[in-house]
Amino acid sequence: MPKTNSPNDGIALICGRANPGLGEEIASFLKLKPTKVQAGQFPDTETHIQIDKSLRGKDVFIIQPTCAPVNERLMELLITIDACKRASARQVTVVAPYYGYGRQDHKSTGREPITAKLVADLLSVAGADRIISVDLHAAAIQGFFNFPMDHLTAVPILAKYLKTLGSKDIVIVAPDAGRTKMAEKYTDILQWPMAIMTKRRKGVGGIDLGSYHVLGDVKGKTAVIIDDVIASGSICKEVEILHKAGAKEVYLSITHPVLVGQSIELLKASAVKKLIVTNTVPVPKEKLKCGKIKVLSIAPLLGKVIYNVHHNKSISSLFLKEHLVFPV
């Protein structure tokens, strides 16, 4: 990175209200001051955005994961994009490290929407020129966009921390077949063995979980369950299954700490040794008090990507040293 501000003078960084801490970290990394924005609501709860500084000819990056409250954060993002376009910004890039509605990427039963595609269309109509996101629930969501989409991964950041656990008798565990490719990325970096859990679903839409099976050797080993999102805490069921299969300790390595409902209570009551996450989604201090959560910053990665996008440099080069195929 350059030691002076001048190479980044053409960048305007807007930090939305979804994760201001992450926005501030990215701004510090890039040695920039975020563009001031007045964000509020009218009495009827309509969102209002007022940008305090000229954006004419600027390369604008809006930092706004669409996390809870999802609809409010998404609408704020759409309105901010529109404000930037009408302010004659040269290019508007959405930096949404967590892509809300990403789990609604297909129809699991009849008469359902594909909301992940709808959100992509909304961003396009609002005027976004590009989007940057991290560990989408399904890589195929990249195809929902009709403009450039940079799909990053937090796996190298999480794997670097996992190396501190040592390397003896540790196994990476994919909680279902859909996470196998993500698990393979961990094993490529760490050179640890892998196990896969299979689950049978039942009921309309497959909402109810049936039986679990563990494919691979976890007996007497430290198991690390990987995933893209932890939301309600149902993954704690997999922890119990692994212990019954003989795992001596279980860690969770998950990109997006959505952590809603009774997730913290379930985490505290479970045998999880530690939940390792990134700050794509803010984790409130009261949730950190459970003592089982380790938050790693993804700001340096996003800062490098923003720098490379602005200066027309390669994004894939940032992952080559990790021997990861890009896009992920």
PDB file of N, CA and C in Angstrom, residues 222-264:
ATOM      1  N   THR A 222      -9.492 -33.159  17.232  1.00  0.00           N
ATOM      2  CA  THR A 222     -10.118 -31.837  17.338  1.00  0.00           C
ATOM      3  C   THR A 222     -10.804 -31.553  16.017  1.00  0.00           C
ATOM      4  N   ALA A 223     -12.107 -31.336  16.069  1.00  0.00           N
ATOM      5  CA  ALA A 223     -12.886 -31.095  14.852  1.00  0.00           C
ATOM      6  C   ALA A 223     -13.150 -29.598  14.693  1.00  0.00           C
ATOM      7  N   VAL A 224     -13.010 -29.098  13.475  1.00  0.00           N
ATOM      8  CA  VAL A 224     -13.306 -27.698  13.160  1.00  0.00           C
ATOM      9  C   VAL A 224     -14.421 -27.681  12.118  1.00  0.00           C
ATOM     10  N   ILE A 225     -15.623 -27.328  12.555  1.00  0.00           N
ATOM     11  CA  ILE A 225     -16.747 -27.233  11.620  1.00  0.00           C
ATOM     12  C   ILE A 225     -16.668 -25.878  10.908  1.00  0.00           C
ATOM     13  N   ILE A 226     -16.745 -25.904   9.592  1.00  0.00           N
ATOM     14  CA  ILE A 226     -16.684 -24.664   8.814  1.00  0.00           C
ATOM     15  C   ILE A 226     -18.055 -24.392   8.191  1.00  0.00           C
ATOM     16  N   ASP A 227     -18.358 -23.117   7.976  1.00  0.00           N
ATOM     17  CA  ASP A 227     -19.614 -22.757   7.312  1.00  0.00           C
ATOM     18  C   ASP A 227     -19.535 -21.291   6.907  1.00  0.00           C
ATOM     19  N   ASP A 228     -20.525 -20.848   6.128  1.00  0.00           N
ATOM     20  CA  ASP A 228     -20.533 -19.445   5.717  1.00  0.00           C
ATOM     21  C   ASP A 228     -21.302 -18.575   6.703  1.00  0.00           C
ATOM     22  N   VAL A 229     -22.369 -19.115   7.306  1.00  0.00           N
ATOM     23  CA  VAL A 229     -23.225 -18.319   8.191  1.00  0.00           C
ATOM     24  C   VAL A 229     -23.579 -19.109   9.440  1.00  0.00           C
ATOM     25  N   ILE A 230     -23.567 -18.447  10.599  1.00  0.00           N
ATOM     26  CA  ILE A 230     -24.183 -18.988  11.794  1.00  0.00           C
ATOM     27  C   ILE A 230     -25.291 -18.015  12.178  1.00  0.00           C
ATOM     28  N   ALA A 231     -26.524 -18.496  12.158  1.00  0.00           N
ATOM     29  CA  ALA A 231     -27.675 -17.629  12.406  1.00  0.00           C
ATOM     30  C   ALA A 231     -28.393 -18.030  13.686  1.00  0.00           C
ATOM     31  N   SER A 232     -29.217 -19.062  13.621  1.00  0.00           N
ATOM     32  CA  SER A 232     -30.029 -19.442  14.781  1.00  0.00           C
ATOM     33  C   SER A 232     -29.290 -20.306  15.786  1.00  0.00           C
ATOM     34  N   GLY A 233     -28.133 -20.841  15.397  1.00  0.00           N
ATOM     35  CA  GLY A 233     -27.373 -21.690  16.311  1.00  0.00           C
ATOM     36  C   GLY A 233     -27.658 -23.166  16.156  1.00  0.00           C
ATOM     37  N   SER A 234     -28.380 -23.533  15.094  1.00  0.00           N
ATOM     38  CA  SER A 234     -28.707 -24.952  14.892  1.00  0.00           C
ATOM     39  C   SER A 234     -27.469 -25.803  14.655  1.00  0.00           C
ATOM     40  N   ILE A 235     -26.346 -25.155  14.296  1.00  0.00           N
ATOM     41  CA  ILE A 235     -25.109 -25.894  14.066  1.00  0.00           C
ATOM     42  C   ILE A 235     -24.618 -26.585  15.333  1.00  0.00           C
ATOM     43  N   CYS A 236     -25.103 -26.130  16.493  1.00  0.00           N
ATOM     44  CA  CYS A 236     -24.721 -26.767  17.752  1.00  0.00           C
ATOM     45  C   CYS A 236     -25.174 -28.228  17.795  1.00  0.00           C
ATOM     46  N   LYS A 237     -26.174 -28.567  16.975  1.00  0.00           N
ATOM     47  CA  LYS A 237     -26.606 -29.964  16.876  1.00  0.00           C
ATOM     48  C   LYS A 237     -25.499 -30.800  16.262  1.00  0.00           C
ATOM     49  N   GLU A 238     -24.816 -30.257  15.262  1.00  0.00           N
ATOM     50  CA  GLU A 238     -23.696 -30.968  14.644  1.00  0.00           C
ATOM     51  C   GLU A 238     -22.552 -31.175  15.629  1.00  0.00           C
ATOM     52  N   VAL A 239     -22.368 -30.199  16.529  1.00  0.00           N
ATOM     53  CA  VAL A 239     -21.329 -30.325  17.555  1.00  0.00           C
ATOM     54  C   VAL A 239     -21.599 -31.543  18.432  1.00  0.00           C
ATOM     55  N   GLU A 240     -22.858 -31.693  18.809  1.00  0.00           N
ATOM     56  CA  GLU A 240     -23.260 -32.840  19.646  1.00  0.00           C
ATOM     57  C   GLU A 240     -23.019 -34.158  18.917  1.00  0.00           C
ATOM     58  N   ILE A 241     -23.342 -34.185  17.628  1.00  0.00           N
ATOM     59  CA  ILE A 241     -23.145 -35.404  16.841  1.00  0.00           C
ATOM     60  C   ILE A 241     -21.660 -35.761  16.760  1.00  0.00           C
ATOM     61  N   LEU A 242     -20.803 -34.757  16.565  1.00  0.00           N
ATOM     62  CA  LEU A 242     -19.364 -35.013  16.479  1.00  0.00           C
ATOM     63  C   LEU A 242     -18.806 -35.542  17.790  1.00  0.00           C
ATOM     64  N   HIS A 243     -19.294 -35.011  18.910  1.00  0.00           N
ATOM     65  CA  HIS A 243     -18.849 -35.523  20.208  1.00  0.00           C
ATOM     66  C   HIS A 243     -19.254 -36.983  20.384  1.00  0.00           C
ATOM     67  N   LYS A 244     -20.450 -37.311  19.950  1.00  0.00           N
ATOM     68  CA  LYS A 244     -20.897 -38.706  20.034  1.00  0.00           C
ATOM     69  C   LYS A 244     -20.056 -39.608  19.139  1.00  0.00           C
ATOM     70  N   ALA A 245     -19.509 -39.016  18.048  1.00  0.00           N
ATOM     71  CA  ALA A 245     -18.660 -39.786  17.137  1.00  0.00           C
ATOM     72  C   ALA A 245     -17.225 -39.885  17.628  1.00  0.00           C
ATOM     73  N   GLY A 246     -16.934 -39.248  18.775  1.00  0.00           N
ATOM     74  CA  GLY A 246     -15.622 -39.394  19.387  1.00  0.00           C
ATOM     75  C   GLY A 246     -14.704 -38.192  19.312  1.00  0.00           C
ATOM     76  N   ALA A 247     -15.151 -37.078  18.734  1.00  0.00           N
ATOM     77  CA  ALA A 247     -14.306 -35.880  18.682  1.00  0.00           C
ATOM     78  C   ALA A 247     -14.045 -35.371  20.090  1.00  0.00           C
ATOM     79  N   LYS A 248     -12.786 -35.005  20.392  1.00  0.00           N
ATOM     80  CA  LYS A 248     -12.462 -34.574  21.759  1.00  0.00           C
ATOM     81  C   LYS A 248     -12.774 -33.093  21.978  1.00  0.00           C
ATOM     82  N   GLU A 249     -12.624 -32.272  20.932  1.00  0.00           N
ATOM     83  CA  GLU A 249     -12.949 -30.848  20.995  1.00  0.00           C
ATOM     84  C   GLU A 249     -13.558 -30.426  19.663  1.00  0.00           C
ATOM     85  N   VAL A 250     -14.419 -29.409  19.730  1.00  0.00           N
ATOM     86  CA  VAL A 250     -15.029 -28.910  18.499  1.00  0.00           C
ATOM     87  C   VAL A 250     -14.944 -27.385  18.455  1.00  0.00           C
ATOM     88  N   TYR A 251     -14.392 -26.866  17.362  1.00  0.00           N
ATOM     89  CA  TYR A 251     -14.353 -25.430  17.090  1.00  0.00           C
ATOM     90  C   TYR A 251     -15.287 -25.148  15.922  1.00  0.00           C
ATOM     91  N   LEU A 252     -15.761 -23.910  15.834  1.00  0.00           N
ATOM     92  CA  LEU A 252     -16.551 -23.460  14.692  1.00  0.00           C
ATOM     93  C   LEU A 252     -15.784 -22.350  13.998  1.00  0.00           C
ATOM     94  N   SER A 253     -15.638 -22.445  12.682  1.00  0.00           N
ATOM     95  CA  SER A 253     -14.968 -21.406  11.893  1.00  0.00           C
ATOM     96  C   SER A 253     -15.962 -20.950  10.827  1.00  0.00           C
ATOM     97  N   ILE A 254     -16.555 -19.772  11.046  1.00  0.00           N
ATOM     98  CA  ILE A 254     -17.685 -19.328  10.227  1.00  0.00           C
ATOM     99  C   ILE A 254     -17.513 -17.860   9.852  1.00  0.00           C
ATOM    100  N   THR A 255     -17.760 -17.547   8.595  1.00  0.00           N
ATOM    101  CA  THR A 255     -17.511 -16.189   8.097  1.00  0.00           C
ATOM    102  C   THR A 255     -18.438 -15.149   8.698  1.00  0.00           C
ATOM    103  N   HIS A 256     -19.761 -15.394   8.617  1.00  0.00           N
ATOM    104  CA  HIS A 256     -20.742 -14.362   8.956  1.00  0.00           C
ATOM    105  C   HIS A 256     -21.466 -14.678  10.281  1.00  0.00           C
ATOM    106  N   PRO A 257     -21.211 -13.900  11.349  1.00  0.00           N
ATOM    107  CA  PRO A 257     -21.844 -14.158  12.661  1.00  0.00           C
ATOM    108  C   PRO A 257     -23.197 -13.455  12.794  1.00  0.00           C
ATOM    109  N   VAL A 258     -24.205 -13.960  12.088  1.00  0.00           N
ATOM    110  CA  VAL A 258     -25.528 -13.333  12.128  1.00  0.00           C
ATOM    111  C   VAL A 258     -26.130 -13.437  13.537  1.00  0.00           C
ATOM    112  N   LEU A 259     -26.056 -14.622  14.154  1.00  0.00           N
ATOM    113  CA  LEU A 259     -26.364 -14.834  15.578  1.00  0.00           C
ATOM    114  C   LEU A 259     -27.686 -14.190  16.033  1.00  0.00           C
ATOM    115  N   VAL A 260     -28.772 -14.776  15.576  1.00  0.00           N
ATOM    116  CA  VAL A 260     -30.099 -14.273  15.944  1.00  0.00           C
ATOM    117  C   VAL A 260     -30.793 -15.254  16.889  1.00  0.00           C
ATOM    118  N   GLY A 261     -31.929 -14.826  17.436  1.00  0.00           N
ATOM    119  CA  GLY A 261     -32.739 -15.700  18.285  1.00  0.00           C
ATOM    120  C   GLY A 261     -31.992 -16.198  19.506  1.00  0.00           C
ATOM    121  N   GLN A 262     -32.042 -17.507  19.714  1.00  0.00           N
ATOM    122  CA  GLN A 262     -31.428 -18.134  20.891  1.00  0.00           C
ATOM    123  C   GLN A 262     -30.010 -18.631  20.603  1.00  0.00           C
ATOM    124  N   SER A 263     -29.379 -18.112  19.558  1.00  0.00           N
ATOM    125  CA  SER A 263     -28.075 -18.632  19.145  1.00  0.00           C
ATOM    126  C   SER A 263     -27.014 -18.539  20.241  1.00  0.00           C
ATOM    127  N   ILE A 264     -26.975 -17.425  20.954  1.00  0.00           N
ATOM    128  CA  ILE A 264     -25.958 -17.257  21.999  1.00  0.00           C
ATOM    129  C   ILE A 264     -26.202 -18.230  23.148  1.00  0.00           C
TER     130      ILE A 264
END
